[in-house]
Coordinates of C-alpha atoms in Angstrom, one line a residue:
M1466 CA 0.0 0.0 0.0
P1467 CA 2.6 2.6 -1.1
R1468 CA 0.1 5.5 -1.3
E1469 CA -3.2 6.2 0.4
L1470 CA -5.4 8.9 -1.0
V1471 CA -8.7 9.7 0.6
R1472 CA -10.7 12.2 -1.4
A1473 CA -14.3 13.4 -1.4
P1474 CA -16.9 12.2 -3.8
G1475 CA -17.0 14.4 -6.9
H1476 CA -13.3 15.4 -6.5
D1477 CA -12.2 16.8 -9.9
R1478 CA -8.8 18.4 -10.4
A1479 CA -10.2 20.4 -13.2
H1480 CA -12.3 22.2 -10.6
S1481 CA -9.5 23.5 -8.5
L1482 CA -7.5 26.7 -7.8
G1483 CA -4.5 24.4 -7.5
L1484 CA -3.0 25.1 -10.9
L1485 CA -3.2 28.8 -10.2
A1486 CA -1.6 28.2 -6.7
V1487 CA 1.3 26.2 -8.3
A1488 CA 2.0 29.0 -10.8
W1489 CA 1.8 31.6 -8.0
V1490 CA 4.1 29.7 -5.6
E1491 CA 6.7 29.1 -8.3
H1492 CA 6.6 32.8 -9.3
F1493 CA 6.9 34.4 -5.9
C1494 CA 8.3 31.9 -3.4
V1495 CA 11.9 30.9 -2.6
H1496 CA 13.3 28.1 -0.6
G1497 CA 13.5 28.7 3.1
P1498 CA 16.5 28.2 5.5
G1499 CA 18.8 25.4 4.4
D1500 CA 21.2 24.3 1.7
V1501 CA 19.2 25.9 -1.1
Q1502 CA 17.8 28.9 0.7
G1503 CA 16.8 31.8 -1.4
E1504 CA 16.6 29.8 -4.7
P1505 CA 13.4 29.9 -6.7
V1506 CA 10.9 27.2 -6.0
E1507 CA 10.0 24.5 -8.6
L1508 CA 7.4 22.2 -7.2
D1509 CA 7.7 18.5 -8.0
D1510 CA 4.8 16.7 -9.6
E1511 CA 3.7 15.1 -6.3
F1512 CA 3.6 18.4 -4.4
A1513 CA 1.9 20.1 -7.3
E1514 CA -0.8 17.4 -7.3
F1515 CA -1.3 17.9 -3.5
L1516 CA -1.9 21.7 -4.0
T1517 CA -4.3 20.9 -6.8
D1518 CA -6.2 18.5 -4.5
A1519 CA -6.1 20.8 -1.5
Y1520 CA -7.7 23.6 -3.4
A1521 CA -10.4 21.5 -5.1
L1522 CA -13.8 23.0 -5.3
N1523 CA -17.4 21.7 -5.5
S1524 CA -19.8 22.7 -8.3
D1525 CA -20.7 25.9 -6.3
G1526 CA -17.1 27.0 -6.2
R1527 CA -16.8 26.3 -2.4
R1528 CA -13.8 24.5 -0.9
L1529 CA -14.2 20.7 -1.1
Y1530 CA -12.0 20.1 2.0
S1531 CA -12.0 21.6 5.5
R1532 CA -8.9 19.5 6.3
A1533 CA -6.0 18.4 4.2
A1534 CA -3.3 16.1 5.6
L1535 CA 0.0 15.4 3.9
V1536 CA 1.9 12.6 5.5
R1537 CA 5.4 12.0 4.2
P1538 CA 8.8 10.8 5.5
K1539 CA 11.2 12.9 7.5
G1540 CA 13.1 15.4 5.3
R1541 CA 10.5 15.6 2.5
A1542 CA 10.2 19.4 2.9
K1543 CA 6.6 19.2 4.1
S1544 CA 7.0 22.2 6.5
E1545 CA 8.4 24.2 3.6
L1546 CA 5.4 23.4 1.4
A1547 CA 3.1 24.4 4.2
G1548 CA 4.9 27.7 4.4
F1549 CA 4.3 28.2 0.6
L1550 CA 0.6 27.5 1.1
G1551 CA 0.4 29.9 4.0
L1552 CA 1.9 32.6 1.8
F1553 CA -0.6 31.8 -1.0
D1554 CA -3.5 31.9 1.3
A1555 CA -2.3 35.2 2.8
F1556 CA -1.3 37.1 -0.4
G1557 CA -2.6 35.1 -3.3
P1558 CA -6.0 34.5 -5.2
A1559 CA -6.9 31.7 -2.8
R1560 CA -10.7 31.8 -3.0
F1561 CA -13.2 31.3 -5.7
A1562 CA -14.2 34.3 -7.9
G1563 CA -16.3 32.6 -10.6
W1564 CA -15.8 30.2 -13.6
A1565 CA -13.7 31.4 -16.5
T1566 CA -15.1 31.5 -20.0
G1567 CA -11.5 31.4 -21.3
G1568 CA -8.9 34.1 -21.7
E1569 CA -9.5 36.0 -18.5
V1570 CA -6.2 37.0 -16.8
F1571 CA -5.4 37.4 -13.1
R1572 CA -2.7 40.0 -12.5
W1573 CA -0.9 41.0 -9.3
R1574 CA 2.4 42.8 -9.3
D1575 CA 4.5 41.2 -12.1
F1576 CA 2.4 38.0 -12.1
A1577 CA -0.1 37.2 -14.8
Y1578 CA -2.1 34.0 -15.1
R1579 CA -4.5 33.2 -18.0
Y1580 CA -7.5 31.0 -17.2
A1581 CA -8.6 28.2 -19.4
P1582 CA -12.3 27.8 -20.3
G1583 CA -14.2 26.4 -17.3
E1584 CA -11.4 26.9 -14.9
P1585 CA -12.2 28.5 -11.5
M1586 CA -10.9 32.0 -11.1
G1587 CA -9.4 33.2 -7.9
R1588 CA -9.5 36.3 -5.6
P1589 CA -7.6 37.2 -2.5
L1590 CA -9.3 36.8 0.9
V1591 CA -10.7 39.7 2.8
Y1592 CA -8.6 39.8 6.0
P1593 CA -6.6 36.5 5.8
F1594 CA -5.5 35.2 9.1
V1595 CA -3.0 32.4 8.9
R1596 CA -1.9 30.7 12.1
C1597 CA 1.2 28.4 12.2
L1598 CA 1.1 26.0 15.1
A1599 CA 4.4 25.0 16.8
T1600 CA 4.9 22.4 19.5
E1601 CA 7.3 24.2 21.8
E1602 CA 7.2 27.6 23.5
A1603 CA 10.8 28.4 22.6
Q1604 CA 10.4 28.1 18.8
T1605 CA 8.3 29.7 16.1
G1606 CA 8.2 26.5 14.0
N1607 CA 9.6 25.5 10.7
T1608 CA 6.6 26.7 8.7
Y1609 CA 6.7 30.2 10.1
D1610 CA 10.5 30.3 9.5
V1611 CA 9.8 29.6 5.8
I1612 CA 7.2 32.4 5.7
H1613 CA 9.4 34.8 7.6
F1614 CA 12.4 34.1 5.3
N1615 CA 10.3 34.7 2.2
L1616 CA 9.0 38.0 3.4
Q1617 CA 12.5 39.1 4.5
H1618 CA 14.5 37.8 1.4
G1619 CA 12.1 36.9 -1.3
P1620 CA 10.0 38.8 -3.9
L1621 CA 6.9 38.9 -1.6
G1622 CA 8.8 41.2 0.8
D1623 CA 9.1 43.9 -1.8
G1624 CA 7.1 46.9 -0.8
L1625 CA 6.3 45.7 2.7
P1626 CA 6.8 48.2 5.6
S1627 CA 10.0 47.6 7.5
D1628 CA 8.1 46.7 10.6
A1629 CA 5.5 44.5 9.0
V1630 CA 7.5 41.3 9.4
G1631 CA 8.5 40.2 12.9
L1632 CA 9.5 37.0 14.7
T1633 CA 6.1 36.9 16.4
R1634 CA 3.7 38.3 13.7
V1635 CA 3.3 39.4 10.1
L1636 CA 1.0 42.3 9.5
L1637 CA -0.4 42.2 5.9
P1638 CA -0.5 45.4 4.0
D1639 CA -4.2 45.2 3.1
G1640 CA -5.3 43.9 6.5
G1641 CA -4.8 40.5 8.0
E1642 CA -1.9 38.7 9.7
I1643 CA 0.2 35.6 9.9
V1644 CA 0.9 34.4 13.4
P1645 CA 3.0 31.6 14.9
S1646 CA 1.4 30.0 18.0
T1647 CA 2.1 27.5 20.7
A1648 CA -0.2 25.6 23.0
S1649 CA -0.6 28.4 25.6
S1650 CA -0.9 31.3 23.2
S1651 CA -3.5 29.7 20.9
A1652 CA -5.6 28.7 23.9
K1653 CA -5.8 32.3 25.0
D1654 CA -6.6 33.8 21.6
G1655 CA -10.1 33.5 20.2
G1656 CA -8.8 33.9 16.7
K1657 CA -10.7 33.9 13.5
E1658 CA -8.4 31.9 11.3
S1659 CA -8.8 31.5 7.6
L1660 CA -6.0 28.9 7.5
A1661 CA -4.5 26.9 10.4
I1662 CA -1.3 25.0 9.7
F1663 CA -0.5 22.2 12.1
D1664 CA 3.0 21.0 11.5
E1665 CA 4.0 17.5 12.8
P1666 CA 0.7 16.7 14.5
H1667 CA 2.2 13.2 15.2
L1668 CA 3.9 15.0 18.1
Y1669 CA 0.6 16.4 19.5
I1670 CA 0.3 13.8 22.3
T1671 CA 0.1 15.9 25.4
P1672 CA -3.2 17.3 26.8
E1673 CA -2.0 20.8 26.1
L1674 CA -1.3 20.1 22.4
R1675 CA -4.5 18.2 21.9
R1676 CA -6.4 21.2 23.5
M1677 CA -4.5 23.5 21.1
F1678 CA -5.7 21.6 18.1
K1679 CA -9.3 21.5 19.3
T1680 CA -9.3 25.2 20.1
V1681 CA -7.9 26.3 16.8
D1682 CA -10.0 23.8 14.9
R1683 CA -13.1 25.2 16.4
N1684 CA -12.1 28.7 15.3
L1685 CA -12.2 27.5 11.7
R1686 CA -16.0 27.3 11.9
K1687 CA -16.4 31.1 12.5
R1688 CA -16.0 32.7 9.1
R1689 CA -18.3 31.2 6.4
D1690 CA -17.2 33.5 3.6
A1691 CA -13.5 33.0 4.2
E1692 CA -14.0 29.2 4.0
P1693 CA -11.4 28.4 6.7
W1694 CA -9.5 25.2 6.5
A1695 CA -6.7 23.3 8.3
L1696 CA -3.5 22.0 6.7
L1697 CA -1.7 19.2 8.5
T1698 CA 1.9 18.2 7.4
S1699 CA 3.5 15.3 9.3
T1700 CA 5.6 12.2 9.4
M1701 CA 3.6 9.0 10.4
Y1702 CA 2.5 8.8 14.1
Q1703 CA 3.5 6.2 16.7
P1704 CA 0.3 4.0 17.1
G1705 CA -1.0 4.0 20.6
E1706 CA 0.1 7.5 21.6
D1707 CA -3.4 8.9 20.7
S1708 CA -1.8 11.8 18.8
V1709 CA -3.9 14.3 16.8
L1710 CA -2.6 12.7 13.6
E1711 CA -3.7 9.2 14.8
A1712 CA -7.2 10.6 15.3
I1713 CA -7.2 12.1 11.8
D1714 CA -6.1 8.8 10.4
R1715 CA -9.0 7.1 12.1
Q1716 CA -11.3 9.5 10.4
A1717 CA -9.6 8.8 7.0
Q1718 CA -10.0 5.1 7.5
A1719 CA -13.7 5.5 8.5
I1720 CA -14.2 7.4 5.3
R1721 CA -12.5 4.7 3.2
E1722 CA -14.8 2.1 4.8
N1723 CA -17.9 4.3 4.3
R1724 CA -18.4 4.4 8.1
A1725 CA -18.3 8.3 8.3
R1726 CA -20.8 10.7 7.0
A1727 CA -18.4 13.7 7.1
A1728 CA -16.1 13.4 4.2
R1729 CA -14.4 16.9 4.0
L1730 CA -11.0 15.4 4.7
L1731 CA -8.2 15.1 2.1
W1732 CA -5.7 12.4 3.3
D1733 CA -2.5 11.9 1.3
H1734 CA -0.1 9.3 2.8
R1735 CA 2.9 7.7 1.1
E1736 CA 5.0 4.9 2.6
A1737 CA 7.5 2.2 1.7
P1738 CA 6.4 -1.3 0.8
P1739 CA 5.6 -3.5 3.8
D1740 CA 7.9 -6.4 3.1
V1741 CA 11.5 -5.2 3.0
D1742 CA 14.7 -7.1 3.8
L1743 CA 16.4 -4.6 6.1
T1744 CA 19.8 -6.4 5.7
D1745 CA 19.8 -5.7 1.9
L1746 CA 21.1 -2.2 1.1
D1747 CA 19.6 -2.2 -2.4
A1748 CA 16.2 -3.3 -1.1
V1749 CA 16.1 -0.7 1.6
V1750 CA 17.2 2.1 -0.8
A1751 CA 14.5 1.0 -3.2
A1752 CA 11.9 1.1 -0.4
L1753 CA 13.1 4.6 0.6
A1754 CA 12.8 5.7 -3.0
E1755 CA 9.2 4.5 -3.0
A1756 CA 8.5 6.4 0.2
Y1757 CA 10.2 9.7 -0.8
G1758 CA 8.8 9.7 -4.4
P1759 CA 10.2 12.6 -6.5
A1760 CA 12.4 13.7 -3.5
A1761 CA 14.4 10.5 -3.7
G1762 CA 16.6 12.2 -6.3
W1763 CA 18.1 14.7 -3.8
M1764 CA 18.0 12.6 -0.6
D1765 CA 21.1 10.6 0.5
L1766 CA 19.2 7.3 0.7
P1767 CA 22.2 5.0 1.3
G1768 CA 23.2 7.4 4.1
I1769 CA 19.8 7.0 5.7
V1770 CA 20.2 3.2 5.6
R1771 CA 23.6 3.2 7.3
D1772 CA 22.8 5.9 9.8
E1773 CA 19.2 5.0 10.7
F1774 CA 18.4 1.4 9.9
W1775 CA 21.8 -0.1 10.5
D1776 CA 23.0 1.9 13.5
L1777 CA 22.8 -0.6 16.4
A1778 CA 22.1 2.3 18.8
K1779 CA 18.8 3.1 17.1
D1780 CA 15.4 1.3 17.0
P1781 CA 14.6 -0.1 13.6
S1782 CA 10.9 0.4 14.2
E1783 CA 11.6 4.2 14.7
A1784 CA 13.5 4.2 11.4
R1785 CA 10.5 2.5 9.7
R1786 CA 8.2 5.2 11.1
Y1787 CA 10.3 8.3 10.3
F1788 CA 11.9 7.2 7.0
F1789 CA 9.6 4.5 5.6
N1790 CA 6.7 6.6 6.9
Q1791 CA 4.9 3.4 8.0
R1792 CA 2.5 2.9 10.9
T1793 CA 4.6 0.6 13.0
A1794 CA 2.9 -0.7 16.2
A1795 CA 1.9 0.3 19.7
S1796 CA 4.2 -1.2 22.3
T1797 CA 1.5 -3.7 23.2
A1798 CA 0.2 -4.3 19.7
W1799 CA -0.4 -7.9 18.6
C1800 CA 0.5 -7.3 15.0
S1801 CA 2.2 -4.4 13.2
A1802 CA 0.9 -2.8 10.0
P1803 CA 3.9 -3.8 7.9
E1804 CA 3.5 -7.4 9.1
W1805 CA -0.2 -7.5 8.2
D1806 CA 0.2 -5.6 4.9
A1807 CA 2.9 -8.0 3.8
C1808 CA 0.3 -10.7 3.8
H1809 CA -1.9 -8.9 1.3
V1810 CA -1.9 -11.0 -1.8
P1811 CA -4.0 -9.1 -4.4
D1812 CA -3.5 -11.7 -7.1
T1813 CA -4.9 -14.5 -5.1
A1814 CA -8.2 -15.9 -6.5
P1815 CA -11.1 -14.7 -4.4
V1816 CA -13.1 -17.1 -2.2
S1817 CA -15.8 -18.3 -4.6
D1818 CA -19.1 -20.1 -4.5
G1819 CA -18.7 -23.8 -3.6
D1820 CA -15.2 -23.4 -2.1
E1821 CA -14.5 -25.5 0.9
V1822 CA -14.2 -23.2 3.9
A1823 CA -14.1 -23.0 7.7
L1824 CA -16.2 -20.4 9.5
F1825 CA -15.9 -18.5 12.8
F1826 CA -18.5 -16.3 14.3
D1827 CA -18.0 -13.7 17.1
G1828 CA -21.3 -12.2 18.3
S1829 CA -22.2 -9.4 20.7
A1830 CA -25.5 -7.8 21.9
G1831 CA -23.7 -4.8 23.4
D1832 CA -21.0 -2.4 22.4
D1833 CA -18.7 -4.9 20.6
A1834 CA -19.0 -5.8 17.0
T1835 CA -20.6 -8.9 15.6
A1836 CA -18.6 -10.7 12.8
L1837 CA -18.4 -13.7 10.6
L1838 CA -15.3 -14.7 8.6
A1839 CA -14.5 -17.5 6.2
V1840 CA -11.1 -19.2 5.8
R1841 CA -10.6 -21.2 2.6
M1842 CA -9.5 -24.8 3.2
S1843 CA -7.1 -25.0 0.3
D1844 CA -4.8 -22.1 1.2
G1845 CA -6.2 -20.4 4.3
H1846 CA -7.2 -17.2 2.4
A1847 CA -9.5 -15.0 4.6
L1848 CA -12.8 -13.4 3.6
V1849 CA -15.0 -11.2 5.7
L1850 CA -18.6 -12.3 5.3
H1851 CA -20.4 -10.0 7.9
I1852 CA -19.5 -7.2 10.2
D1853 CA -22.0 -5.2 12.3
E1854 CA -20.4 -2.5 14.6
R1855 CA -21.4 0.7 16.2
P1856 CA -21.0 3.6 13.7
P1857 CA -18.8 6.6 14.8
G1858 CA -20.4 9.8 15.9
P1859 CA -24.0 10.6 16.8
A1860 CA -25.3 7.8 14.6
G1861 CA -23.9 5.3 17.1
K1862 CA -26.1 6.4 20.0
A1863 CA -29.2 4.5 18.9
W1864 CA -27.2 1.6 17.4
R1865 CA -28.1 -2.0 18.3
V1866 CA -26.7 -5.3 17.0
D1867 CA -28.9 -6.7 14.3
K1868 CA -29.1 -10.4 15.3
A1869 CA -31.4 -11.3 12.5
A1870 CA -28.8 -10.0 10.0
A1871 CA -26.1 -12.1 11.6
D1872 CA -28.3 -15.2 11.5
L1873 CA -29.0 -14.5 7.8
A1874 CA -25.2 -14.1 7.1
V1875 CA -24.5 -17.5 8.6
R1876 CA -27.2 -19.2 6.6
K1877 CA -26.1 -17.5 3.4
A1878 CA -22.6 -18.8 4.1
F1879 CA -23.8 -22.4 4.3
D1880 CA -25.8 -21.9 1.1
Q1881 CA -22.9 -20.3 -0.7
F1882 CA -19.9 -22.4 0.4
D1883 CA -19.0 -26.0 1.3
V1884 CA -18.6 -25.4 5.0
L1885 CA -16.5 -28.2 6.6
G1886 CA -16.0 -26.6 10.0
F1887 CA -17.8 -23.9 12.0
S1888 CA -17.4 -22.5 15.5
A1889 CA -19.3 -19.7 17.1
D1890 CA -18.8 -17.9 20.3
V1891 CA -22.0 -18.6 22.3
R1892 CA -22.1 -15.5 24.4
E1893 CA -25.2 -13.3 23.6
F1894 CA -26.2 -15.6 20.7
E1895 CA -27.0 -18.9 22.6
S1896 CA -30.3 -19.6 20.9
Y1897 CA -28.9 -18.8 17.4
V1898 CA -25.9 -21.1 18.0
D1899 CA -28.2 -23.9 19.0
S1900 CA -30.3 -23.4 15.9
W1901 CA -27.2 -23.4 13.6
A1902 CA -26.1 -26.7 15.2
L1903 CA -29.5 -28.3 14.6
D1904 CA -29.6 -27.2 11.0
Y1905 CA -26.0 -27.7 9.9
A1906 CA -24.2 -30.2 12.2
D1907 CA -24.5 -33.0 9.6
R1908 CA -22.5 -31.0 7.1
L1909 CA -19.5 -30.4 9.4
L1910 CA -16.5 -32.6 9.5
I1911 CA -15.6 -31.6 13.1
D1912 CA -17.6 -30.4 16.1
A1913 CA -16.7 -28.0 18.9
T1914 CA -16.4 -30.7 21.6
T1915 CA -15.1 -29.5 24.9
G1916 CA -14.7 -31.8 27.9
K1917 CA -18.0 -33.4 28.9
H1918 CA -20.1 -31.0 26.9
R1919 CA -20.7 -31.8 23.2
H1920 CA -22.0 -29.2 20.8
A1921 CA -21.5 -29.2 17.1
V1922 CA -20.9 -25.4 16.8
A1923 CA -20.6 -23.7 20.2
F1924 CA -17.2 -22.3 21.2
D1925 CA -17.4 -20.5 24.5
M1926 CA -14.6 -18.0 24.6
R1927 CA -15.0 -17.7 28.4
V1928 CA -14.0 -21.2 29.1
R1929 CA -12.0 -22.2 26.0
V1930 CA -9.1 -19.8 26.9
P1931 CA -6.2 -22.3 26.6
E1932 CA -7.3 -23.4 23.1
F1933 CA -7.9 -19.8 21.9
T1934 CA -4.6 -18.6 23.4
A1935 CA -2.7 -21.3 21.5
A1936 CA -4.6 -20.2 18.3
V1937 CA -3.6 -16.6 18.8
E1938 CA 0.1 -17.5 19.1
R1939 CA -0.1 -19.7 16.1
A1940 CA -1.9 -17.0 14.0
H1941 CA 0.7 -14.4 14.9
A1942 CA 3.5 -16.8 13.9
D1943 CA 1.7 -17.5 10.6
I1944 CA 1.4 -13.7 9.9
R1945 CA 5.1 -13.2 10.6
Q1946 CA 6.0 -16.1 8.3
K1947 CA 3.5 -14.7 5.7
T1948 CA 1.6 -18.0 5.5
V1949 CA -1.6 -15.9 6.1
S1950 CA -3.2 -14.3 3.1
H1951 CA -6.0 -11.8 2.8
D1952 CA -7.6 -9.5 0.2
G1953 CA -6.8 -6.2 1.8
D1954 CA -10.2 -5.7 3.5
L1955 CA -9.8 -2.5 5.4
R1956 CA -12.2 -3.6 8.1
L1957 CA -10.2 -6.7 8.9
R1958 CA -7.0 -4.7 8.8
R1959 CA -8.4 -2.2 11.3
H1960 CA -9.5 -4.9 13.7
V1961 CA -6.2 -6.8 13.5
L1962 CA -4.2 -3.6 14.1
N1963 CA -6.5 -2.7 17.0
A1964 CA -5.7 -6.0 18.8
R1965 CA -3.3 -5.8 21.8
R1966 CA -1.3 -8.6 23.4
A1967 CA -3.0 -10.0 26.5
P1968 CA -0.8 -12.3 28.5
N1969 CA -2.5 -15.0 30.6
R1970 CA -1.5 -18.2 32.4
Y1971 CA -1.6 -20.1 29.1
G1972 CA 0.5 -17.7 26.9
V1973 CA -0.4 -14.5 25.1
S1974 CA -3.9 -13.9 23.8
I1975 CA -5.5 -10.7 22.4
A1976 CA -7.8 -8.0 23.8
K1977 CA -8.9 -4.5 23.2
A1978 CA -6.5 -1.7 24.3
N1979 CA -8.8 -1.4 27.4
R1980 CA -12.3 -2.5 28.3
D1981 CA -14.0 0.7 27.2
S1982 CA -12.0 1.2 24.0
P1983 CA -14.1 2.0 21.0
H1984 CA -11.6 0.3 18.7
K1985 CA -12.9 -3.2 17.9
I1986 CA -11.0 -6.4 17.4
D1987 CA -13.8 -8.9 16.6
L1988 CA -12.7 -9.6 13.0
A1989 CA -9.3 -10.4 14.4
V1990 CA -10.9 -12.9 16.7
C1991 CA -12.7 -14.4 13.8
L1992 CA -9.5 -14.7 11.8
I1993 CA -7.7 -16.5 14.6
G1994 CA -10.7 -18.7 15.2
G1995 CA -11.3 -19.5 11.6
R1996 CA -7.7 -20.6 11.1
M1997 CA -8.0 -22.7 14.2
V1998 CA -11.1 -24.4 12.9
R1999 CA -9.3 -25.0 9.5
R2000 CA -6.4 -26.7 11.2
L2001 CA -8.8 -29.0 13.1
V2002 CA -10.5 -29.9 9.9
L2003 CA -7.2 -30.6 8.1
A2004 CA -6.1 -32.8 10.9
S2005 CA -9.4 -34.8 11.1
E2006 CA -9.7 -38.4 9.8
R2007 CA -13.1 -37.6 8.3
Y2008 CA -11.4 -34.9 6.1
H2009 CA -8.8 -37.3 4.8
R2010 CA -11.4 -40.0 4.1
R2011 CA -13.4 -37.4 2.2
K2012 CA -10.4 -36.5 0.1
R2013 CA -9.6 -40.1 -0.6
R2014 CA -13.2 -40.7 -1.6
N2015 CA -13.2 -37.8 -4.0
R2016 CA -9.9 -38.7 -5.5
R2017 CA -10.2 -39.8 -9.2
V2018 CA -7.8 -42.3 -10.7
V2019 CA -6.5 -41.3 -14.1
V2020 CA -5.5 -44.1 -16.4
L2021 CA -2.7 -43.2 -18.9
R2022 CA -2.9 -45.1 -22.2

């Protein structure tokens, strides 16, 4: 999954002020502090595409996105790009002024831009207020440093009063301001931002920084005509720290899964491939080139390998996060994103009607999800058949598990596939589990026998702890050895990555991060259970007799 793009329905780059923004930035902006400071800017294709996406408009000419997140590896010049966008929003034609018939020209100073037919035209904001958020009290932040440098040493500074550009504020000549802020100063200021730039929100993990984000984000609702928006530029977060970026990523994943009604988020994340041999210099360099995209040409990729991945004093998982730009794993995570993504086999044939499968069902009548998953007997390939979970936001308040829908999903599975093994957690679904056993026990090659109690389907998770713990450990070993395969289902991925290690007297099982966590793991339970059932079927004498009976003798003449 090298690149994730989450965009709104109806997104159309032809309906964007982005082309105008790119031309304006390349005309007026210079590189900020660093090796190429003061040199003219030429945006690479990827950054030009991001500007075009970030300034996309709907059919009424209003901004399509209220948030835009660019997530790239360390050193990709994300903060500098944010500074350019801050300058464009403050000085440039950054809001809609009608649709061009063709040939109209926008002019400002020595800049002229001719519009194509049907292209949106731009106008400057009335009183732009750009806030650049920094994490520490002692710094103004990389983004504001770029803005300050441009207004001191670049073309945009021409004609500005000598006292207009300061270390703590820029006063714009036609009204408006650009302000760097920290957690304490933004909390005290009830500003009316037109653009808020949050740099490195993967570091927003303290209560003060989270409050800063919430305060400024609320300010963006104040000015309807200015169409305020937030820009987030960051390296990937550390899962489990509950950073602001992790929360935004959860929103992006909910949009991808169609679980969120609000879709005004642009999410643009690029990372290295999941399966990389860290001992192979060429392989790691190639992975870094994938993560850095057009910037790979001017990065010292072999140096990054030697100084970050191969330095024994450094944690390889940190190198993966900062330079591969990958979600690694929380300290208690059962499975990491690279491990799981490496098991995605897009070319594998899908589970089809009539295939021999094993099923596992995990039900709930309360807050947890209800799920059903199939594992193909021939190769263990996983397929989500049913998931019912509380939707995020206000819609979740009146939500209840639909037991009838779960019952229908199980019955459809038996109609669609050749089910050789089936186990179901009995909790909250006792009567349904009994009914499934009565209807389908004769089709199963194994039953869920436990001690003195015999039941063809029931698998009581409350008492079958030793067996399930062993299944958890086996499933994780299979994932690490890449003998698990899946079709990239985002719901299954989310549940697997939500799972946390839960040691017990029998080994290491899985659980939610805490009892009240809204992040569900039920499909992970079904994956583990389904693979357990498949192994039991494969080991059964009845399965081998069935295979021998179905074997055909071919006579060669």
